[in-house]
CSV table of C-alpha atoms and ligand atoms in Angstrom, one decimal:
chain,number,residue,atom,x,y,z
A,1,MET,CA,59.8,128.5,127.0
A,2,ASN,CA,61.8,130.1,129.1
A,3,GLN,CA,64.3,127.3,128.6
A,4,ARG,CA,63.2,124.1,127.3
A,5,HIS,CA,63.4,120.6,126.3
A,6,LEU,CA,61.4,118.0,124.6
A,7,GLU,CA,62.3,114.5,125.5
A,8,HIS,CA,60.8,112.3,122.9
A,9,THR,CA,61.6,108.7,123.3
A,10,THR,CA,61.2,107.1,120.0
A,11,THR,CA,61.9,103.4,120.0
A,12,MET,CA,62.7,102.1,116.6
A,13,THR,CA,61.3,98.6,116.2
A,14,SER,CA,62.6,97.8,112.8
A,15,ALA,CA,65.5,99.0,110.7
A,16,PRO,CA,64.7,102.0,108.4
A,17,PRO,CA,64.5,101.3,104.7
A,18,HIS,CA,67.5,102.0,102.6
A,19,LEU,CA,67.8,105.4,101.1
A,20,ARG,CA,65.4,105.4,98.1
A,21,GLY,CA,65.3,101.6,98.3
A,22,ARG,CA,68.9,101.2,97.4
A,23,TYR,CA,70.7,98.0,98.4
A,24,GLN,CA,73.1,98.7,101.2
A,25,ARG,CA,76.1,97.6,99.3
A,26,ASP,CA,75.4,100.1,96.5
A,27,PRO,CA,78.9,101.1,95.4
A,28,ALA,CA,78.0,104.8,95.2
A,29,MET,CA,76.7,104.8,98.7
A,30,ARG,CA,79.8,103.0,100.0
A,31,VAL,CA,82.1,105.5,98.3
A,32,ALA,CA,80.2,108.4,99.7
A,33,SER,CA,80.3,106.8,103.2
A,34,VAL,CA,84.0,106.4,103.1
A,35,ILE,CA,84.6,110.0,101.9
A,36,GLY,CA,82.3,111.2,104.7
A,37,LYS,CA,84.2,109.2,107.4
A,38,VAL,CA,87.6,110.5,106.2
A,39,TRP,CA,86.6,114.0,105.4
A,40,PHE,CA,84.4,115.1,108.3
A,41,PRO,CA,86.8,114.4,111.2
A,42,LEU,CA,89.6,116.2,109.4
A,43,TRP,CA,87.4,119.1,108.4
A,44,GLY,CA,86.2,119.2,112.0
A,45,ARG,CA,89.7,119.7,113.4
A,46,PHE,CA,90.4,122.7,111.3
A,47,THR,CA,87.2,124.5,111.1
A,48,HIS,CA,84.4,125.6,113.3
A,49,LEU,CA,82.1,122.7,113.7
A,50,ASP,CA,78.7,124.3,112.9
A,51,ILE,CA,77.2,124.5,109.5
A,52,PRO,CA,74.9,127.5,109.7
A,53,GLY,CA,71.4,126.8,108.4
A,54,PRO,CA,68.5,129.2,108.1
A,55,ALA,CA,67.7,128.8,111.8
A,56,ASP,CA,71.3,129.8,112.7
A,57,GLN,CA,71.2,133.1,110.8
A,58,VAL,CA,71.2,136.1,113.0
A,59,THR,CA,68.4,138.6,112.3
A,60,THR,CA,68.0,142.0,113.9
A,61,LEU,CA,64.5,142.9,115.0
A,62,LYS,CA,63.0,145.8,116.8
A,63,VAL,CA,60.9,145.7,120.0
A,64,VAL,CA,57.6,147.2,119.0
A,65,GLY,CA,55.5,146.2,122.0
A,66,ARG,CA,56.1,145.5,125.7
A,67,GLU,CA,53.4,144.5,128.1
A,68,VAL,CA,53.2,143.1,131.6
A,69,VAL,CA,51.2,139.9,131.3
A,70,ALA,CA,51.2,138.6,134.9
A,71,HIS,CA,49.6,140.5,137.7
A,72,ASP,CA,52.6,140.2,139.9
A,73,ASN,CA,54.5,142.3,137.3
A,74,ASN,CA,57.1,139.6,136.9
A,75,VAL,CA,56.4,138.6,133.3
A,76,VAL,CA,56.7,140.8,130.3
A,77,ALA,CA,55.7,140.0,126.8
A,78,LEU,CA,57.8,141.5,124.1
A,79,THR,CA,56.6,141.9,120.5
A,80,MET,CA,59.3,142.2,117.9
A,81,ALA,CA,59.1,143.1,114.2
A,82,ALA,CA,61.6,143.6,111.3
A,83,PRO,CA,62.8,147.2,111.2
A,84,ASP,CA,61.1,147.6,107.8
A,85,GLY,CA,58.0,145.9,109.0
A,86,GLY,CA,58.4,143.1,106.5
A,87,GLU,CA,57.5,139.4,106.8
A,88,LEU,CA,59.4,137.2,109.2
A,89,THR,CA,60.3,133.6,108.9
A,90,PRO,CA,57.2,131.5,109.5
A,91,TRP,CA,56.9,129.3,112.6
A,92,TYR,CA,54.5,126.8,114.2
A,93,ALA,CA,53.2,126.2,117.7
A,94,GLY,CA,56.0,125.0,120.0
A,95,ALA,CA,58.8,127.0,118.3
A,96,HIS,CA,61.3,129.2,120.1
A,97,LEU,CA,63.8,132.0,119.3
A,98,ASP,CA,67.3,132.4,120.5
A,99,LEU,CA,67.8,135.9,121.8
A,100,LEU,CA,71.4,137.2,121.5
A,101,LEU,CA,71.5,139.7,124.3
A,102,PRO,CA,73.8,142.8,124.3
A,103,SER,CA,75.9,141.2,127.1
A,104,GLY,CA,76.7,138.3,124.9
A,105,ARG,CA,74.3,135.9,126.7
A,106,MET,CA,72.1,133.8,124.6
A,107,ARG,CA,68.7,132.7,125.9
A,108,GLU,CA,65.9,130.8,124.4
A,109,TYR,CA,62.3,131.8,124.6
A,110,SER,CA,59.1,130.2,123.2
A,111,LEU,CA,57.1,132.1,120.7
A,112,CYS,CA,53.7,132.7,122.3
A,113,GLY,CA,52.0,134.9,119.7
A,114,ASP,CA,49.9,133.9,116.7
A,115,PRO,CA,51.8,132.0,114.0
A,116,ALA,CA,49.4,133.5,111.4
A,117,ASP,CA,50.8,136.9,112.1
A,118,ARG,CA,53.7,136.9,109.7
A,119,ASN,CA,55.0,140.3,110.7
A,120,ARG,CA,55.5,140.0,114.4
A,121,TYR,CA,57.0,137.6,117.0
A,122,ARG,CA,56.0,137.6,120.6
A,123,ILE,CA,57.8,136.1,123.6
A,124,ALA,CA,57.2,136.3,127.3
A,125,VAL,CA,59.9,136.4,130.0
A,126,ARG,CA,59.6,135.9,133.7
A,127,ARG,CA,62.1,137.8,135.7
A,128,ILE,CA,64.3,135.4,137.7
A,129,PRO,CA,66.3,137.4,140.3
A,130,ASP,CA,68.6,134.5,141.2
A,131,GLY,CA,69.0,133.1,137.7
A,132,GLY,CA,71.9,133.5,135.2
A,133,GLY,CA,71.1,137.2,134.5
A,134,GLY,CA,69.4,136.7,131.1
A,135,SER,CA,65.9,137.4,132.2
A,136,ILE,CA,66.9,140.4,134.1
A,137,GLU,CA,68.8,141.8,131.1
A,138,VAL,CA,65.6,141.3,129.0
A,139,HIS,CA,63.5,143.0,131.6
A,140,ASP,CA,65.9,145.9,132.2
A,141,THR,CA,67.2,146.6,128.7
A,142,LEU,CA,64.7,145.6,126.1
A,143,THR,CA,62.3,148.5,125.8
A,144,ILE,CA,60.2,149.6,122.9
A,145,GLY,CA,62.5,150.7,120.1
A,146,SER,CA,65.4,148.5,121.2
A,147,SER,CA,67.1,146.4,118.6
A,148,VAL,CA,67.4,142.8,119.4
A,149,ARG,CA,69.3,140.1,117.6
A,150,ILE,CA,67.7,136.7,117.2
A,151,LYS,CA,68.3,133.3,115.7
A,152,GLY,CA,65.5,131.0,114.7
A,153,PRO,CA,62.7,130.2,114.9
A,154,ARG,CA,63.4,126.6,115.7
A,155,ASN,CA,60.9,124.0,117.0
A,156,ALA,CA,61.9,121.3,119.5
A,157,PHE,CA,58.4,120.9,120.8
A,158,PRO,CA,56.1,120.5,117.8
A,159,LEU,CA,52.4,119.8,118.1
A,160,ALA,CA,51.2,116.8,116.1
A,161,ALA,CA,47.5,117.4,115.7
A,162,PRO,CA,45.1,114.5,115.8
A,163,GLY,CA,43.7,113.9,112.3
A,164,HIS,CA,46.5,115.9,110.8
A,165,GLY,CA,49.4,113.5,111.2
A,166,SER,CA,48.9,112.2,114.7
A,167,PRO,CA,47.0,109.0,115.5
A,168,ALA,CA,45.9,110.5,118.9
A,169,LYS,CA,42.2,111.3,119.4
A,170,LYS,CA,42.4,114.1,121.9
A,171,LEU,CA,44.8,116.5,123.4
A,172,ARG,CA,45.5,117.4,127.0
A,173,PHE,CA,47.6,120.5,127.7
A,174,ILE,CA,49.3,121.1,131.0
A,175,ALA,CA,51.1,124.3,131.8
A,176,GLY,CA,52.9,125.4,134.9
A,177,GLY,CA,53.4,129.2,135.2
A,178,ILE,CA,55.6,130.5,132.5
A,179,GLY,CA,55.3,127.1,130.9
A,180,ILE,CA,52.2,128.5,129.3
A,181,THR,CA,54.3,130.1,126.5
A,182,PRO,CA,54.8,127.2,124.1
A,183,ILE,CA,51.3,125.9,125.0
A,184,LEU,CA,49.5,129.1,124.1
A,185,PRO,CA,49.9,128.8,120.3
A,186,MET,CA,49.0,125.1,120.6
A,187,LEU,CA,45.7,126.0,122.1
A,188,GLY,CA,45.0,128.3,119.2
A,189,ALA,CA,45.9,125.6,116.7
A,190,ALA,CA,43.7,123.0,118.5
A,191,GLN,CA,40.8,125.4,118.6
A,192,ARG,CA,41.1,126.4,114.9
A,193,LEU,CA,41.2,122.7,113.9
A,194,GLY,CA,38.2,121.9,116.0
A,195,LEU,CA,40.1,119.2,118.0
A,196,ASP,CA,39.0,117.6,121.2
A,197,TRP,CA,41.2,119.3,123.8
A,198,SER,CA,41.4,120.4,127.4
A,199,MET,CA,44.0,122.2,129.5
A,200,LEU,CA,45.1,122.6,133.1
A,201,TYR,CA,47.0,125.8,134.0
A,202,THR,CA,48.7,125.8,137.4
A,203,GLY,CA,50.9,128.0,139.5
A,204,ARG,CA,51.4,129.4,142.9
A,205,THR,CA,48.8,132.1,142.8
A,206,ALA,CA,46.7,133.7,140.1
A,207,ALA,CA,48.9,136.7,140.1
A,208,THR,CA,51.9,134.7,138.9
A,209,LEU,CA,50.1,133.2,135.9
A,210,PRO,CA,50.7,135.1,132.6
A,211,PHE,CA,48.1,135.5,129.9
A,212,LEU,CA,45.0,134.7,132.1
A,213,ASP,CA,43.1,137.3,130.1
A,214,GLU,CA,43.8,135.6,126.8
A,215,LEU,CA,42.7,132.2,128.1
A,216,THR,CA,39.2,133.4,129.1
A,217,GLY,CA,38.1,133.0,125.5
A,218,TYR,CA,38.4,129.2,125.7
A,219,GLY,CA,35.8,128.9,128.4
A,220,ASP,CA,35.7,125.7,130.5
A,221,LYS,CA,38.2,124.0,128.2
A,222,VAL,CA,40.8,125.7,130.4
A,223,ALA,CA,40.9,124.9,134.1
A,224,ILE,CA,43.0,127.2,136.4
A,225,ARG,CA,44.3,125.6,139.5
A,226,THR,CA,46.5,127.6,141.9
A,227,ASP,CA,48.5,126.2,144.9
A,228,ASP,CA,47.3,128.9,147.3
A,229,ARG,CA,43.7,127.7,146.9
A,230,TYR,CA,44.0,124.0,146.3
A,231,GLY,CA,47.5,122.9,147.3
A,232,LEU,CA,50.0,121.2,145.0
A,233,PRO,CA,48.3,119.4,142.2
A,234,SER,CA,48.3,115.6,142.2
A,235,ALA,CA,48.9,113.6,139.0
A,236,ALA,CA,45.2,113.1,138.7
A,237,ASP,CA,44.6,116.8,139.0
A,238,LEU,CA,47.2,117.5,136.3
A,239,LEU,CA,46.2,114.8,133.8
A,240,GLY,CA,42.4,114.5,134.3
A,241,PRO,CA,40.8,111.4,132.8
A,242,MET,CA,43.5,109.8,130.7
A,243,ASP,CA,41.6,108.0,128.0
A,244,ALA,CA,43.4,105.8,125.5
A,245,GLY,CA,44.5,107.9,122.5
A,246,THR,CA,45.2,111.0,124.5
A,247,ALA,CA,48.3,113.1,123.6
A,248,VAL,CA,49.6,115.1,126.5
A,249,TYR,CA,51.6,118.3,125.9
A,250,CYS,CA,53.1,119.9,129.0
A,251,CYS,CA,55.6,122.5,130.0
A,252,GLY,CA,56.3,123.4,133.6
A,253,PRO,CA,58.7,123.1,136.6
A,254,PRO,CA,60.6,119.8,137.2
A,255,PRO,CA,58.4,118.4,140.0
A,256,MET,CA,55.3,118.8,137.8
A,257,LEU,CA,57.0,117.1,134.9
A,258,HIS,CA,58.3,114.3,137.2
A,259,THR,CA,54.8,113.7,138.5
A,260,ILE,CA,53.3,113.4,135.1
A,261,ARG,CA,56.1,111.2,133.7
A,262,THR,CA,55.8,108.9,136.7
A,263,GLU,CA,52.1,108.6,136.4
A,264,LEU,CA,52.2,107.8,132.7
A,265,LEU,CA,54.9,105.1,133.0
A,266,GLY,CA,53.5,102.0,131.3
A,267,ARG,CA,50.7,103.9,129.6
A,268,GLY,CA,51.6,102.9,126.0
A,269,ASP,CA,48.2,104.2,124.9
A,270,VAL,CA,49.0,107.8,125.9
A,271,GLU,CA,51.5,110.0,124.1
A,272,LEU,CA,53.6,112.3,126.3
A,273,HIS,CA,55.4,115.4,124.9
A,274,PHE,CA,57.0,117.8,127.2
A,275,GLU,CA,59.4,120.7,127.4
A,276,ARG,CA,61.4,121.7,130.4
A,277,PHE,CA,62.3,125.3,131.3
A,278,SER,CA,65.1,124.3,133.7
A,279,PRO,CA,68.0,121.8,133.5
A,280,PRO,CA,67.1,118.2,133.8
A,281,PRO,CA,68.3,116.4,137.0
A,282,VAL,CA,71.6,114.6,136.6
A,283,GLU,CA,71.0,110.8,136.4
A,284,ASN,CA,73.6,108.3,137.4
A,285,GLY,CA,76.2,111.0,137.9
A,286,ARG,CA,79.6,110.4,139.4
A,287,PRO,CA,81.9,113.1,140.7
A,288,PHE,CA,84.9,114.1,138.5
A,289,THR,CA,87.2,117.0,138.0
A,290,VAL,CA,87.6,119.5,135.2
A,291,THR,CA,90.7,121.5,134.5
A,292,ILE,CA,90.4,124.9,132.8
A,293,GLY,CA,93.0,124.7,130.0
A,294,SER,CA,93.9,128.4,130.1
A,295,SER,CA,94.5,128.7,133.8
A,296,ASP,CA,95.2,125.2,135.0
A,297,ARG,CA,92.5,125.7,137.6
A,298,ARG,CA,91.0,122.3,138.7
A,299,ILE,CA,87.3,122.3,139.5
A,300,ALA,CA,85.3,119.5,141.3
A,301,VAL,CA,82.1,118.5,139.6
A,302,GLY,CA,79.7,116.9,142.1
A,303,ALA,CA,77.6,113.8,141.3
A,304,THR,CA,74.4,115.7,141.0
A,305,GLU,CA,75.5,118.9,139.2
A,306,SER,CA,76.5,119.5,135.6
A,307,ALA,CA,80.0,120.3,134.5
A,308,LEU,CA,78.6,123.6,133.3
A,309,ALA,CA,77.3,124.5,136.7
A,310,ALA,CA,80.7,123.7,138.3
A,311,ILE,CA,82.6,125.6,135.6
A,312,ARG,CA,80.3,128.7,136.1
A,313,ARG,CA,81.5,128.9,139.7
A,314,GLU,CA,85.0,129.6,138.3
A,315,LEU,CA,84.1,131.3,135.0
A,316,PRO,CA,80.7,133.0,135.5
A,317,SER,CA,80.7,134.4,131.9
A,318,VAL,CA,81.1,131.1,130.2
A,319,PRO,CA,78.5,130.9,127.4
A,320,TYR,CA,75.4,128.7,127.9
A,321,SER,CA,71.7,128.9,127.1
A,322,CYS,CA,69.4,125.9,127.2
A,323,GLN,CA,71.3,123.8,129.8
A,324,GLN,CA,69.7,120.8,128.3
A,325,GLY,CA,72.0,119.7,125.6
A,326,PHE,CA,70.2,120.9,122.5
A,327,CYS,CA,71.3,124.5,121.7
A,328,GLY,CA,75.1,123.9,121.5
A,329,THR,CA,76.0,127.2,123.2
A,330,CYS,CA,78.2,125.5,125.8
A,331,LYS,CA,80.1,123.5,123.2
A,332,VAL,CA,83.8,123.1,124.2
A,333,ARG,CA,86.8,121.2,122.9
A,334,VAL,CA,88.2,118.5,125.2
A,335,LEU,CA,92.0,118.5,125.6
A,336,GLU,CA,92.3,115.4,127.7
A,337,GLY,CA,90.0,112.7,129.0
A,338,ALA,CA,87.2,110.6,127.7
A,339,VAL,CA,83.6,112.0,127.5
A,340,ASP,CA,80.3,110.4,128.6
A,341,HIS,CA,78.2,112.1,125.9
A,342,ARG,CA,74.7,112.7,127.0
A,343,ASP,CA,73.4,115.1,124.3
A,344,ASN,CA,71.4,114.4,121.2
A,345,ILE,CA,72.9,117.0,118.9
A,346,LEU,CA,76.6,116.4,118.4
A,347,THR,CA,77.4,114.5,115.3
A,348,GLY,CA,79.8,111.5,115.3
A,349,PRO,CA,82.5,113.6,113.6
A,350,GLU,CA,82.1,116.4,116.2
A,351,ARG,CA,82.5,113.9,119.0
A,352,ASP,CA,85.5,112.3,117.3
A,353,ALA,CA,87.0,115.8,117.0
A,354,GLY,CA,86.8,116.1,120.8
A,355,VAL,CA,83.8,118.3,121.3
A,356,MET,CA,81.4,118.1,124.3
A,357,LEU,CA,78.5,119.9,125.7
A,358,THR,CA,79.2,120.7,129.3
A,359,CYS,CA,75.6,121.2,130.3
A,360,VAL,CA,74.7,117.6,130.1
A,361,SER,CA,77.8,115.5,129.3
A,362,ARG,CA,80.3,114.2,131.8
A,363,ALA,CA,83.7,112.6,132.2
A,364,GLU,CA,83.8,108.9,131.4
A,365,GLY,CA,86.6,108.6,133.9
A,366,ASN,CA,87.7,110.9,136.7
A,367,HIS,CA,89.0,114.0,134.8
A,368,LEU,CA,88.6,116.2,131.8
A,369,ARG,CA,90.8,119.1,130.6
A,370,LEU,CA,88.8,121.6,128.6
A,371,ASP,CA,89.8,124.3,126.1
A,372,LEU,CA,88.4,127.1,128.2
B,401,FES,S1,73.7,125.2,127.1
B,401,FES,FE1,72.5,124.5,125.4
B,401,FES,S2,73.6,122.7,124.8
B,401,FES,FE2,74.6,123.3,126.6
């Protein structure tokens, strides 16, 4: 990605079975449950709230390759390896890395190389002049030989292959511009597995589309459609014939995703998997105010903007990354006010301990005071 999110909506139609078939009043499970309820909120108040797992460990890699991969020169692909050339943590199509940039910014980028290459990771970054500065820092400071600290890989956009765990019969990939990055390894996997797949790759002009050269090997399975020649794509252009049993994987700009989601509403016979590379629109937002605890500055948050966006006007260096409620970088402690939590990653104990993610969550009422 250049910034992501998968929105899976999984509706549970029946209660899950008990753990290992145990009866829910199992005394041992009840004791463990009570201990958990008491211990975790207390623990959360006195410690940092993260439990570092393998994906949270920081690794230092070296940039060993740098290549311009879009003809408009605006996208560079960086290849990274361990300083000793050793094996890296394995990954699968759809995974991403967190880059911990020298400035302190953290940004997430999809892995777009070959998962079978155990010694190198590749990402691609479009330069966004009016963004938050992360892409410019990557372009301007990460040259061959640079050290770069990463966390991950992690996968929030996994590919479920038909015949290999997915009931789907065929795959439709749709990529808009830099949205090609998580899709590229998926194409390789689909091809290797001999699956029935097709892809539409779209963007403003051919010069803005990264990795066109690599896609030529897939022949007419990949259709390129640029706005300058054909105008903006319709839902039919993007999706093609939508046979029952198709699984759609797409990554691209918000209008493209909106078109696809709208078109597939009510199509229970089609799977939709997507990843964003920009913040989702705020839904059902009401205005509220945020007070910065350290300065007493009060900031107005508009109905259609995130608390993070408003806070960044006052504190431009406040940490953030995904802006979609899954990386946890914007996590902050709430000093006053009730939170309308809209993320999917905070645990109950974390919420109970007064933590919120400012990129997606909002005030339940009119005001929040934050520990910033
Ligand atoms: S910026 Fe990633 S969770 Fe908020």
